Coordinates of C-alpha atoms in Angstrom, one line a residue:
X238 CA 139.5 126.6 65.2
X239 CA 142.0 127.7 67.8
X240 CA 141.8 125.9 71.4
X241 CA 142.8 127.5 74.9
X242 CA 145.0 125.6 77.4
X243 CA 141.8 124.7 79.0
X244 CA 139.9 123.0 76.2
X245 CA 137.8 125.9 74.9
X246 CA 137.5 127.6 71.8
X247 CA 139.8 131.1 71.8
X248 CA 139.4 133.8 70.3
X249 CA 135.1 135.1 69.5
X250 CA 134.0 131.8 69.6
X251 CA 134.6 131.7 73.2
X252 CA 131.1 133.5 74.3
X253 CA 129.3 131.0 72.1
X254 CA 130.5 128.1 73.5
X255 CA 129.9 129.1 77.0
X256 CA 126.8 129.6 76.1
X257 CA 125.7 126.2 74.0
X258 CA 128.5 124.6 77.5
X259 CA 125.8 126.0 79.8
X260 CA 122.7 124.6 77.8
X261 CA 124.5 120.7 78.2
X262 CA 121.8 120.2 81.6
X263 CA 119.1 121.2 80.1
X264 CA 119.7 119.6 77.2
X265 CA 120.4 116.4 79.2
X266 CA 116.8 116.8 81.1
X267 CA 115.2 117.8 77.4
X268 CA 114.3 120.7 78.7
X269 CA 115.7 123.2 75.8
X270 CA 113.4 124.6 73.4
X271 CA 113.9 123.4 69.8
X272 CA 116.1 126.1 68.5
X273 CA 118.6 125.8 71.6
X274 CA 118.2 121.5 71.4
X275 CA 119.2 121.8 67.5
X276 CA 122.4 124.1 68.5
X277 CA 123.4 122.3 71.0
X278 CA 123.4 118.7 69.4
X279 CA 125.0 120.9 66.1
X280 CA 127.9 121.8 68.6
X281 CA 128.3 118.5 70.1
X282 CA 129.2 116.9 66.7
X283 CA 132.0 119.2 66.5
X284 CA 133.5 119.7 70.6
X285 CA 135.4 116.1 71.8
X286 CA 135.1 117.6 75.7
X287 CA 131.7 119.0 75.3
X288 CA 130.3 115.6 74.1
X289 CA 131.7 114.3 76.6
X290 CA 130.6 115.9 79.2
X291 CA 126.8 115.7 77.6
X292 CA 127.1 111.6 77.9
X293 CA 128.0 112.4 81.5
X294 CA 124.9 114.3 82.3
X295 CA 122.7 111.6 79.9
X296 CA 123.7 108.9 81.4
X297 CA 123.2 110.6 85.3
X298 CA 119.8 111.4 84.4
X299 CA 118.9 107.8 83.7
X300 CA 120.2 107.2 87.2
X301 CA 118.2 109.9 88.7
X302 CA 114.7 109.1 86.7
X303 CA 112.2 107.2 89.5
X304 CA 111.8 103.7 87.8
X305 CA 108.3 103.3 86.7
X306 CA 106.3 100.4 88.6
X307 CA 106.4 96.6 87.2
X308 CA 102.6 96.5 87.7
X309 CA 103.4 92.9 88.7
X310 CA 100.7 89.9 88.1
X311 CA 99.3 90.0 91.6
X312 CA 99.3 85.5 91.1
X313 CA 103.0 85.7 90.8
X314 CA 103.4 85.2 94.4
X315 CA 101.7 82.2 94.8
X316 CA 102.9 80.8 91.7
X317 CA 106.8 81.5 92.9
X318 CA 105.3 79.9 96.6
X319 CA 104.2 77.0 94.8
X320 CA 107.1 76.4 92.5
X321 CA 109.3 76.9 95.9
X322 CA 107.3 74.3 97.8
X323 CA 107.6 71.3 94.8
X324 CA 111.4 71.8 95.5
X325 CA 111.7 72.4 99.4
X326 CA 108.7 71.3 101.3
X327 CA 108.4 73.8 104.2
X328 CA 109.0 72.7 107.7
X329 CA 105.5 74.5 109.2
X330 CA 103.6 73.8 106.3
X331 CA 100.2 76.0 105.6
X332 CA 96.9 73.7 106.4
X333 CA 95.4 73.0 102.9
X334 CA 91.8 74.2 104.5
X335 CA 93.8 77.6 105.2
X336 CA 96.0 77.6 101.6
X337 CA 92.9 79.9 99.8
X338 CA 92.9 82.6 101.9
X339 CA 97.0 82.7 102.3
X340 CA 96.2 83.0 98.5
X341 CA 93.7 85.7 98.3
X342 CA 95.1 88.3 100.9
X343 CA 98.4 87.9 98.7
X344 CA 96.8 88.9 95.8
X345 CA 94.7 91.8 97.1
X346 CA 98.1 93.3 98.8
X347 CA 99.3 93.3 95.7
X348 CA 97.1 95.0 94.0
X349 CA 96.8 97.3 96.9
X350 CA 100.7 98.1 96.9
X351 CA 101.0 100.9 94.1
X352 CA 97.8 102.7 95.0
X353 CA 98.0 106.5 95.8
X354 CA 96.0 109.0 97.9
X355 CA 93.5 109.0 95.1
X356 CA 92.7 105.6 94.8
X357 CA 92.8 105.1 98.6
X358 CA 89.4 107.1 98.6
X359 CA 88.3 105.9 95.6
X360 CA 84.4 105.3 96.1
X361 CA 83.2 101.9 96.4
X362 CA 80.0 100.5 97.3
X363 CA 79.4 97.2 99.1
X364 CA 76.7 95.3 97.7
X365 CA 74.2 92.4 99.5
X366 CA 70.7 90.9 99.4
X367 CA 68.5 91.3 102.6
X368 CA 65.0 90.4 103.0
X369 CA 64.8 89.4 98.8
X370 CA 66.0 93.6 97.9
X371 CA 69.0 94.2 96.9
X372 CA 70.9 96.4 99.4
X373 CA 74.4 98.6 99.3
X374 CA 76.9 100.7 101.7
X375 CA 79.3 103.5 100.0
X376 CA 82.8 103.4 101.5
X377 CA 85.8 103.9 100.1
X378 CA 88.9 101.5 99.0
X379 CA 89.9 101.9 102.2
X380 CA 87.0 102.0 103.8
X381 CA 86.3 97.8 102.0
X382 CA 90.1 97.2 104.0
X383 CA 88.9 98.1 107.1
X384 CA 85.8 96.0 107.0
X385 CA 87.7 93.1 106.0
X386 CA 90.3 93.4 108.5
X387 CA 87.5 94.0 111.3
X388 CA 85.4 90.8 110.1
X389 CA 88.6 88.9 110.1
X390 CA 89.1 90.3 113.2
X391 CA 86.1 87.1 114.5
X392 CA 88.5 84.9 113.0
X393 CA 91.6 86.4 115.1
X394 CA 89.8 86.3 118.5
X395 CA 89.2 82.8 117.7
X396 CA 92.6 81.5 117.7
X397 CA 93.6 84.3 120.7
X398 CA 94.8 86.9 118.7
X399 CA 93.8 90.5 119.5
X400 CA 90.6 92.1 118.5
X401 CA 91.4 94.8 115.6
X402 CA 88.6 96.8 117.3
X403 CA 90.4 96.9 120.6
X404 CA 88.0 98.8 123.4
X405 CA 85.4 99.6 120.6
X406 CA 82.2 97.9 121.5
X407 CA 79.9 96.6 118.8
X408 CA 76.0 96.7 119.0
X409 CA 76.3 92.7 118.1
X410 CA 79.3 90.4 117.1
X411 CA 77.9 90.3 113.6
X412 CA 80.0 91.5 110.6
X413 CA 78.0 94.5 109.7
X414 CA 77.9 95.7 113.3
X415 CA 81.5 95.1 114.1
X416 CA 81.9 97.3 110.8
X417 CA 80.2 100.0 111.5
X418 CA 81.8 100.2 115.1
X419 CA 84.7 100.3 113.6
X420 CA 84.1 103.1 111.0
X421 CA 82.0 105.3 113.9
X422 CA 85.4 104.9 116.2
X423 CA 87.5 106.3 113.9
X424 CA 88.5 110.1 114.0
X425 CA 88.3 110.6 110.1
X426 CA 87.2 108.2 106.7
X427 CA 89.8 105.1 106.9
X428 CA 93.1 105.8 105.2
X429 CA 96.0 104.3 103.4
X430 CA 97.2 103.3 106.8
X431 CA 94.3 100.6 107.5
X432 CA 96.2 98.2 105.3
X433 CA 99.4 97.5 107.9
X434 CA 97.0 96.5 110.3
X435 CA 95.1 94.5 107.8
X436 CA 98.1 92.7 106.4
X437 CA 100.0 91.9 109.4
X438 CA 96.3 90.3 110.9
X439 CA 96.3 88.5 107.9
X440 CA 99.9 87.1 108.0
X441 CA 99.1 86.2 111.9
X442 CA 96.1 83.8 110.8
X443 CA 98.0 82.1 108.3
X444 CA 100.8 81.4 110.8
X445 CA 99.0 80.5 113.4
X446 CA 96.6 78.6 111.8
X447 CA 100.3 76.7 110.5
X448 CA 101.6 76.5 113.4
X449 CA 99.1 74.9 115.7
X450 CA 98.7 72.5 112.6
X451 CA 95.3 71.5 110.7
X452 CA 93.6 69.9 114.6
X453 CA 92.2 73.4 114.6
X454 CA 90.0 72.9 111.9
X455 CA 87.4 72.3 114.3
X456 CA 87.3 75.2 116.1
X457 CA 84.3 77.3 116.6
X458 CA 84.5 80.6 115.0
X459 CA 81.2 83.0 115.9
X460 CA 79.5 85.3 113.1
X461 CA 77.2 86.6 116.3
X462 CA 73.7 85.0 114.6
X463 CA 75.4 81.7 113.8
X464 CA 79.1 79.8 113.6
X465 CA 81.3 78.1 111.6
X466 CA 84.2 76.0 112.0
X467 CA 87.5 77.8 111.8
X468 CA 88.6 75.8 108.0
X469 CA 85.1 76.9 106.9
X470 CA 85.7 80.5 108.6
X471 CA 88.7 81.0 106.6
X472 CA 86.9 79.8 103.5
X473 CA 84.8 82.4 103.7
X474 CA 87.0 84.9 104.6
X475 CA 89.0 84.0 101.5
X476 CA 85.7 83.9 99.6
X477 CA 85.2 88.1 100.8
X478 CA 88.4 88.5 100.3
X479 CA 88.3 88.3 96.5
X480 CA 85.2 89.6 96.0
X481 CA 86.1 92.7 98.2
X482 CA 89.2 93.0 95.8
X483 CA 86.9 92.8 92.6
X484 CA 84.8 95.7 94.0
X485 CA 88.2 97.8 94.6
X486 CA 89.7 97.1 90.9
X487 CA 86.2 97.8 89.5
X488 CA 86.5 101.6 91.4
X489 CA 90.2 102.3 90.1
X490 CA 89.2 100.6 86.7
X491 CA 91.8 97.6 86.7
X492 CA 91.2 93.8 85.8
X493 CA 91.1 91.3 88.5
X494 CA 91.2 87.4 87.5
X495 CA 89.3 85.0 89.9
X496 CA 90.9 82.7 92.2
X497 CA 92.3 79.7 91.0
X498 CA 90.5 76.6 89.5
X499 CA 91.3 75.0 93.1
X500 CA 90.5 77.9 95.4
X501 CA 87.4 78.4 93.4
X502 CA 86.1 75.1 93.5
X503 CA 86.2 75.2 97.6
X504 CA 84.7 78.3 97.6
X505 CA 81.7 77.0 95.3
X506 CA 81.6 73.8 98.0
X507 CA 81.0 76.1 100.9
X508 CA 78.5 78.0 99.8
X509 CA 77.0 74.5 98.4
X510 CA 76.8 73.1 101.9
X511 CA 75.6 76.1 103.9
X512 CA 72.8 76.7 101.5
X513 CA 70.0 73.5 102.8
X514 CA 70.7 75.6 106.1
X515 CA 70.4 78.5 104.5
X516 CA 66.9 77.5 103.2
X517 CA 65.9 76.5 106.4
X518 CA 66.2 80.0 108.1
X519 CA 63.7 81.6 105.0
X520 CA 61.7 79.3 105.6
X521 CA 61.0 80.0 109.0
X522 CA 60.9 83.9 108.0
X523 CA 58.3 83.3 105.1
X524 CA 61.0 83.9 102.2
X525 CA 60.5 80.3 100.6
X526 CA 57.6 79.8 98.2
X527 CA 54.9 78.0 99.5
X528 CA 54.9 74.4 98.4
X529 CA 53.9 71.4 100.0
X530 CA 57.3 70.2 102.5
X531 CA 58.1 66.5 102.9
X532 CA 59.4 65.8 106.7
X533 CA 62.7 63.9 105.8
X534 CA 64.6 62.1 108.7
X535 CA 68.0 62.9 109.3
X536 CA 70.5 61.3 106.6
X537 CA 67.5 60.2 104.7
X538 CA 67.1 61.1 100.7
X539 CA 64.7 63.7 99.9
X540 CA 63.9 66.0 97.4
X541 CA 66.7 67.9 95.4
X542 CA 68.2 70.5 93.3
X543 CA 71.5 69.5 90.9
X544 CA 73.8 72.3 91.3
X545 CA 76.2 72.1 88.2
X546 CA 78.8 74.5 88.0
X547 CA 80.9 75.0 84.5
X548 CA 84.2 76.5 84.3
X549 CA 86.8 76.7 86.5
X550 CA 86.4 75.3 90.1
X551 CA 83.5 73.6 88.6
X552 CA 81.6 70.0 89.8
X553 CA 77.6 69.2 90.3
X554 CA 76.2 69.5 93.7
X555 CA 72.5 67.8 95.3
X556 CA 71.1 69.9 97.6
X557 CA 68.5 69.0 100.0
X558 CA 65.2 70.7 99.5
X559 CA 63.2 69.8 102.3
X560 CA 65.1 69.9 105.5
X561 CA 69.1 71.0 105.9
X562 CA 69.6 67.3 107.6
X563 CA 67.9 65.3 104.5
X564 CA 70.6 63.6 102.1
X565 CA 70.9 65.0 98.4
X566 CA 69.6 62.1 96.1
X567 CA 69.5 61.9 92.3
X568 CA 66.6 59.4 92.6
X569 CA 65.0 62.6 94.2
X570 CA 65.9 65.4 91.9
X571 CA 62.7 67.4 90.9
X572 CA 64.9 70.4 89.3
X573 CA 68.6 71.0 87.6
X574 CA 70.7 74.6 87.4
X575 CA 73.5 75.3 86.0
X576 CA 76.0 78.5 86.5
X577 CA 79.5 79.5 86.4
X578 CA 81.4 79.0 89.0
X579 CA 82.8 82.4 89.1
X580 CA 79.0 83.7 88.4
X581 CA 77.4 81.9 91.0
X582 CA 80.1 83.0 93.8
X583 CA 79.0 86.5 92.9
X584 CA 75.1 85.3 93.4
X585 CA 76.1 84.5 96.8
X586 CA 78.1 87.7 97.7
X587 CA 75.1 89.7 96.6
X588 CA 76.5 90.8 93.1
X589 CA 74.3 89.4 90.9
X590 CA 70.3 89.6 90.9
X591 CA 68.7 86.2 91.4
X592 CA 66.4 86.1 88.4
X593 CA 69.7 87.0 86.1
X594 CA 72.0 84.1 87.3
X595 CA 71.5 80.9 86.5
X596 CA 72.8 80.1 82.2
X597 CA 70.5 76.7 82.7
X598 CA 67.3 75.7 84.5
X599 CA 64.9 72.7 84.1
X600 CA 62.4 71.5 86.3
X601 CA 60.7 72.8 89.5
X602 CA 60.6 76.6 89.4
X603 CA 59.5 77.3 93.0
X604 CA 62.6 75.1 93.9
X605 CA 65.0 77.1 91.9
X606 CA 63.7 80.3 92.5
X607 CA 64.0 79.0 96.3
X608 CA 67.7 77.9 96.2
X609 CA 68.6 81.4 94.0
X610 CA 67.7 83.5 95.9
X611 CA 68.9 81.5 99.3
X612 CA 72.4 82.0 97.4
X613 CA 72.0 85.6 96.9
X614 CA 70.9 86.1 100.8
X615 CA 74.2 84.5 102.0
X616 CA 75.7 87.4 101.5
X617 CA 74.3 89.6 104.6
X618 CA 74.6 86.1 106.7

């Protein structure tokens, strides 16, 4: 085959070549048809410059392709945190009481970080036990964002920080209400754009929880119908944090591991300790069975349920039966349930019916049936 000056075939071939030259992009982006794909790669065995050229144009659209996401494990962040810290202890540490929700928030943003449109209004429907009934609220994914970042919100006004509902007023200070303030205020459903706001409130706590150093523990944080203190408030708000991000991957179909043995374990201790107070308040509404109650002095030893918890975050618990300032006692114990840890954290956000939770029970049925469903109703407290 003759060649021109300028590299091409001479003579008849010319045309052809042009032609098979021209197909090189397409070719590259693999969008030729079979017929032109098999000439094309036939004529690049044969042409030095037009092979060239075609691992040019490869090679330009591997630059050009949009890299597909690492789908990252969301606990890489705290594991890198952690491995960081073992080194090179920071100099504003995080308060240990505070070190679950720095944890959870993580790990729902990033799950939250590839989503789309779609999955932004994903439907989702909040779940919780009132009055013994189970009880729900459709939303959306971003709907569950902006009720976390308004109940955080409590949390925020605590320390000082500004209210995430601004001038909205809410019927009551209570999560549900401050919700639904927030949802009415808005000119549209929530969007993608709730979770700025949510993160940067988030990243606030933790630092100024840090910053003005683990004395705050103490302080008073209001639910409107009762308090905690603010390392219990955090707690919590770690506690809906993850179960929150459980009912988002269950609406866009994608696993979600609980906390860590650690993180779990606290969360399992707090819902331990609030539940002889919870008790308390059914009884005084009529929800408790109606057995015979022994007055117990404060601090004194009265009757009790062992809590056992298997798994991860696991450990046995007494609670006090009788009266929310009695002392758990073993001498005392007229009944025994055992759980999962993970399980019985989803009891007490409303998740899981009563009568389906416990893997174990022995002994006083009233007494478990009692502390069950006490668990269950924690989660419209």
């Amino acid at each position: 085959m003759s060649v021109s000056p300028e590299g091409e075939p001479a003579g008849p071939l010319v045309l052809e070549h042009r032609v098979l030259k021209s197909l090189l992009g397409a070719w590259a982006l693999a969008a030729c048809g079979p017929a032109e794909a098999e000439a094309v790669e036939e004529h690049l065995g044969t042409c030095g410059p037009c092979a060239d050229e075609a691992l040019r144009l490869r090679e330009a659209v591997g630059l050009l392709q949009r890299p597909e996401s690492l789908d990252l494990d969301p606990g890489l962040r705290t594991r890198v945190l952690r491995s960081c810290l073992e080194r090179r202890p920071p100099r504003i540490p995080v308060p240990d009481w505070a070190a679950s929700y720095d944890a959870e928030t993580a790990r729902l943003d990033a799950l939250l970080q590839d989503f789309g449109d779609s999955e932004w209004h994903a439907p989702v429907r909040l779940r919780w036990y009132e009055s013994d009934e189970a009880s729900s609220r459709r939303t959306t994914v971003a709907g569950v964002i902006a009720h976390l970042l308004t109940v955080d919100g409590l949390v925020a006004v605590a320390l000082g920080l500004a209210d995430p509902l601004g001038a909205v007023a809410a019927a009551r200070r209570t999560p549900a209400d401050r919700t639904e303030a927030y949802w009415r205020a808005a000119h549209g459903p929530p969007t993608r754009s709730v979770r700025a706001p949510w993160r940067e409130q988030s990243h606030a706590l933790v630092r100024t929880v840090s910053f003005t150093g683990g004395g705050t523990g103490r302080l008073p944080v209001s639910y409107g119908d009762y308090e905690l203190p603010l390392r219990d408030a955090m707690l919590d708000r770690a506690f809906e944090c993850w179960v929150h991000a459980e009912d988002i991957a269950e609406a866009v179909d994608y696993p979600y591991e609980p906390p860590s043995g650690r993180h779990l374990h606290r969360m399992v201790d707090l819902a331990a300790r609030m539940l002889p107070a919870v008790l308390e308040h059914r009884r005084l509404h009529g929800l408790s069975s109606r057995v015979e109650r022994r007055l117990v002095a404060a601090g004194e030893p009265g009757r009790s349920l062992r809590l056992e918890i298997e798994g991860s975050g696991g450990g046995e618990w007494l609670i006090p039966l009788d009266s929310p300032a009695a002392k758990g006692s073993a001498e005392h114990e007229v009944a025994h349930v055992a759980l999962d840890g993970a399980e019985f954290c989803r009891l007490a956000a409303g998740h899981v019916p009563p009568r389906e939770a416990a893997a174990g029970q022995v002994g006083d049925r009233d007494a478990i049936r009692d502390v069950l469903f006490a668990a269950a109703s924690m989660s419209r407290m």
